[in-house]
Amino acid sequence: MMTASPATDAAIVKLEDVHLSFGQTQVLKGIDLTINKGDAVSIIGPSGSGKSTILRCINALVTPQSGKITVAGTRVDQLTKESERIQLRKRVGIVFQQYNLFPHLTVLDNIVLAPTRILGADKTATVKLARELLEKVRLSEKADAYPGQLSGGQQQRVAIARALAMKPELVLFDEVTSALDPETVGEVLWVIRDLIRDGMTSILVTHEMRFAEEISDTVVFTENGRIVDHGSPQQIFHSTENPRIRQFVGGLSGGGRGAVRDGEGI
Amino acid sequence: MQDMNLTGLFIDLMSRLGLNYEFLATGYEAQVWRDGFITTLYLVAITIPVSLVFGLIFAACLTSGRLWLSAPVRGFVELTRNTPTLVQLMFSFLVLNTVVSNMVGGAQNNPLSPFFWVVAVVGLHVAALHAEAIRGGIEAVPSSMIEAARGMGFSQFEILRYVQIPLAFRSSLPAIVNGLISLVKSTTVGNAIAVSEITYASIMVWTQRDNVVEMMIVLLAFFSLINFVVARIGQWVERRLAIPGYGL
Ligand SMILES: Nc1ncnc2c1ncn2[C@@H]1O[C@H](COP(=O)(O)OP(=O)(O)O)[C@@H](O)[C@H]1O
Ligand SMILES: [Mg+2]
C-alpha cells in the first residue's frame, strides 16, 4: 500500500476544485483531493496553508464558495440546512489539537454523551462500547476520572475514543499531537497507528513527518491554499523534485524533533 | 390547650423582659401574623424556581446570536436592572393588571392576584440578574470546545444544553446565590400591593399593638434564617457540582 491510491469508485472523500474565502482572504484556491475507503492520508504543509480548513470542509464545519465535495455518498457542498450538515458530522469523526473534552463529565460520560444523546443509541450498549474503546486506547482505569485529572496525552486518547464511539465512517485528525508534551506524543500516535491498521479511513494533518511516512498511503503537501504535490510517502519524502517540499520536509525532520517525538515501539 | 399554655408562658416570659407579644393570645392578629410567615415562605419557594428558569431562558436568548431573541431580552434586562423593583411592581399591578382586567371584561374575571404579580415582578427581576451571570459563563466556554461538539454533530441547542449551561451554571453559582438572597429580601415589596406576607402582617400588628421592636426582632430573625438556609444550600450545590481537577 505504498503507492498513491488511484481515484476509483471506492472513493469515500472527493474534493473537486474547492474554493473558499473568509471575507477577502482566499484560503483554499482550488483543492482537488480523492481519498479511498480504508486509506490513511497525511496532509502536510506550512502553517496557514489551509490544512485545517480542508478538514473542516470535509466535516461540513465550513462551507466553500465553490467546488464539489462528496463524503461517503453525500454531496456536502449541496447541503443547505444545518440539520443536514449535522447528519453528515455524525458520520465523520474529527479530533482537534486541543482535545476539548467536556470538563464536567467523567471520561466514560464524555464518550457516552454524544452516542446516547445525539445519535439516540442504547445506553447499556454504548457504555459497553465505551469501555472497549477505553481498553483500546489503554485507559480503562481512567473511566471515572475527570479530564482535568489526566495528562494531555491521556486526554487526547480519550478524545479519540470519544470520536470512535460515534462509529464514524472516517476520522479526521487535526494536529492532534501538536499541543502535547514530547513524552506523551508517542502514546497518541500509537493509538492512531492501531486504528489505521484496523482499516479506519483516516485523514491526518500532522507535523510528525516520520509518523506520516510510516502510516500513510498518500501524503499531500499544501501551500498557500493549493495542493502542490501528492504521492506516496516515498515520493514526497525522498524523491520529490519540488524544492519547497524538500526544504519543508528536511527542515522538520532534520531538526531531530520528528525523530525523537515519533515514539517508535510504544 | 397545651398550646395555649405554651403561648401564655411565652407571653409571660417575654413581658418580664419588657417585650409585648400579647397579640399572640388573640385569635385574629395571631392568625394574620402566622399566615404572613406562610405567605412569605410560599413567595420565596415559588419565586426562586421562577427566577432560575427565566434566568436560563434569558441567558439562552442573550447568547443565541439571533437578534429577534436577544434584543428584546437585552432591553428587558437593562430596564429591570436599572429601575426599582417597587416601581416595577406598582407599574405591573396598577397598569398591566388593569389592562388584563379590561381585556377579560372586568376585575372579577381577572385570574391574576397580587401574589401573582409579586412572583412575576420579583422573579423576572432576579432572572435578569441571573441571566447576566449565566451569559458570562456561557461566553467563557472556549470556542474550540464548541467546535469540537459541533464536529460530533451537536446542534446549537444541544451544545447549550449539554456543554455551555452545565459549565456556565457552575461558574455563575456564587452570583446566582447572591441573586437569590436579594430575591428573598425583595419579596417584602409585596406589602405595597397588600399581599399579606410577613412584613405586611407585622405592620398590621404593630399599628394595633404599638410593639414595633418586638415585631422587628422576629422579622429580622426570620429573614436571616431564610437566607442562612439559602446560602447553605448554595454551598452544598457548589460542592456537589465541583469538578475534580478543573480550576474554575
Ligand atoms: N474562521 C476564519 N476566519 C478568517 N480566517 C480564517 C478562519 N479560519 C482560518 N482562517 C485563515 O485561513 C488560513 C488557513 O487556515 P488553516 O486552514 O487553519 O491553516 P493550517 O491549518 O494549514 O495552518 C489562515 O490564513 C487563517 O488565518
Ligand atoms: Mg491548522
PDB file of N, CA and C and ligand atoms in Angstrom, chain A residues 22 25 27 46-54 174-175, ligand 1:
ATOM      1  N   PHE A  22     -12.450  33.443   3.532  1.00  0.00           N
ATOM      2  CA  PHE A  22     -13.045  34.095   4.700  1.00  0.00           C
ATOM      3  C   PHE A  22     -12.980  35.585   4.430  1.00  0.00           C
ATOM      4  N   THR A  25     -10.026  37.134   2.396  1.00  0.00           N
ATOM      5  CA  THR A  25      -8.890  36.214   2.382  1.00  0.00           C
ATOM      6  C   THR A  25      -9.235  34.922   1.651  1.00  0.00           C
ATOM      7  N   VAL A  27      -8.549  31.324   1.121  1.00  0.00           N
ATOM      8  CA  VAL A  27      -7.863  30.320   1.927  1.00  0.00           C
ATOM      9  C   VAL A  27      -7.641  29.034   1.126  1.00  0.00           C
ATOM     10  N   PRO A  46       3.098  24.117   5.313  1.00  0.00           N
ATOM     11  CA  PRO A  46       3.345  25.189   6.276  1.00  0.00           C
ATOM     12  C   PRO A  46       2.069  25.679   6.957  1.00  0.00           C
ATOM     13  N   SER A  47       2.251  26.300   8.096  1.00  0.00           N
ATOM     14  CA  SER A  47       1.134  26.850   8.862  1.00  0.00           C
ATOM     15  C   SER A  47       0.405  27.912   8.036  1.00  0.00           C
ATOM     16  N   GLY A  48      -0.916  27.861   8.093  1.00  0.00           N
ATOM     17  CA  GLY A  48      -1.718  28.831   7.354  1.00  0.00           C
ATOM     18  C   GLY A  48      -1.965  28.444   5.906  1.00  0.00           C
ATOM     19  N   SER A  49      -1.522  27.243   5.496  1.00  0.00           N
ATOM     20  CA  SER A  49      -1.670  26.871   4.097  1.00  0.00           C
ATOM     21  C   SER A  49      -3.056  26.304   3.787  1.00  0.00           C
ATOM     22  N   GLY A  50      -3.894  26.117   4.811  1.00  0.00           N
ATOM     23  CA  GLY A  50      -5.274  25.686   4.574  1.00  0.00           C
ATOM     24  C   GLY A  50      -5.569  24.251   4.970  1.00  0.00           C
ATOM     25  N   LYS A  51      -4.648  23.604   5.694  1.00  0.00           N
ATOM     26  CA  LYS A  51      -4.836  22.200   6.055  1.00  0.00           C
ATOM     27  C   LYS A  51      -6.085  21.991   6.922  1.00  0.00           C
ATOM     28  N   SER A  52      -6.191  22.795   7.975  1.00  0.00           N
ATOM     29  CA  SER A  52      -7.360  22.643   8.862  1.00  0.00           C
ATOM     30  C   SER A  52      -8.646  22.957   8.115  1.00  0.00           C
ATOM     31  N   THR A  53      -8.573  23.935   7.244  1.00  0.00           N
ATOM     32  CA  THR A  53      -9.782  24.315   6.506  1.00  0.00           C
ATOM     33  C   THR A  53     -10.247  23.179   5.602  1.00  0.00           C
ATOM     34  N   ILE A  54      -9.330  22.438   5.030  1.00  0.00           N
ATOM     35  CA  ILE A  54      -9.712  21.280   4.215  1.00  0.00           C
ATOM     36  C   ILE A  54     -10.487  20.277   5.071  1.00  0.00           C
ATOM     37  N   ASP A 174      -6.699  16.669  13.328  1.00  0.00           N
ATOM     38  CA  ASP A 174      -6.080  17.962  13.036  1.00  0.00           C
ATOM     39  C   ASP A 174      -4.973  18.270  14.041  1.00  0.00           C
ATOM     40  N   GLU A 175      -3.751  17.931  13.669  1.00  0.00           N
ATOM     41  CA  GLU A 175      -2.575  18.200  14.509  1.00  0.00           C
ATOM     42  C   GLU A 175      -2.790  17.741  15.948  1.00  0.00           C
TER      43      GLU A 175
HETATM   44  N1  LIG C   1     -12.695  31.422  10.672  1.00  0.00           N
HETATM   45  C1  LIG C   1     -11.720  32.061   9.977  1.00  0.00           C
HETATM   46  N2  LIG C   1     -11.881  33.365   9.664  1.00  0.00           N
HETATM   47  C2  LIG C   1     -10.927  34.014   8.972  1.00  0.00           C
HETATM   48  N3  LIG C   1      -9.780  33.460   8.554  1.00  0.00           N
HETATM   49  C3  LIG C   1      -9.569  32.174   8.852  1.00  0.00           C
HETATM   50  C4  LIG C   1     -10.524  31.398   9.585  1.00  0.00           C
HETATM   51  N4  LIG C   1     -10.047  30.145   9.725  1.00  0.00           N
HETATM   52  C5  LIG C   1      -8.844  30.134   9.107  1.00  0.00           C
HETATM   53  N5  LIG C   1      -8.553  31.337   8.577  1.00  0.00           N
HETATM   54  C6  LIG C   1      -7.349  31.679   7.819  1.00  0.00           C
HETATM   55  O1  LIG C   1      -7.246  30.749   6.780  1.00  0.00           O
HETATM   56  C7  LIG C   1      -5.894  30.430   6.540  1.00  0.00           C
HETATM   57  C8  LIG C   1      -5.726  28.939   6.562  1.00  0.00           C
HETATM   58  O2  LIG C   1      -6.006  28.476   7.867  1.00  0.00           O
HETATM   59  P1  LIG C   1      -5.884  26.957   8.282  1.00  0.00           P
HETATM   60  O3  LIG C   1      -6.720  26.127   7.390  1.00  0.00           O
HETATM   61  O4  LIG C   1      -6.179  26.899   9.733  1.00  0.00           O
HETATM   62  O5  LIG C   1      -4.349  26.666   8.014  1.00  0.00           O
HETATM   63  P2  LIG C   1      -3.432  25.499   8.576  1.00  0.00           P
HETATM   64  O6  LIG C   1      -4.284  24.523   9.280  1.00  0.00           O
HETATM   65  O7  LIG C   1      -2.755  24.945   7.384  1.00  0.00           O
HETATM   66  O8  LIG C   1      -2.449  26.155   9.488  1.00  0.00           O
HETATM   67  C9  LIG C   1      -5.074  31.153   7.587  1.00  0.00           C
HETATM   68  O9  LIG C   1      -4.525  32.289   6.980  1.00  0.00           O
HETATM   69  C10 LIG C   1      -6.088  31.539   8.629  1.00  0.00           C
HETATM   70  O10 LIG C   1      -5.724  32.749   9.221  1.00  0.00           O
END
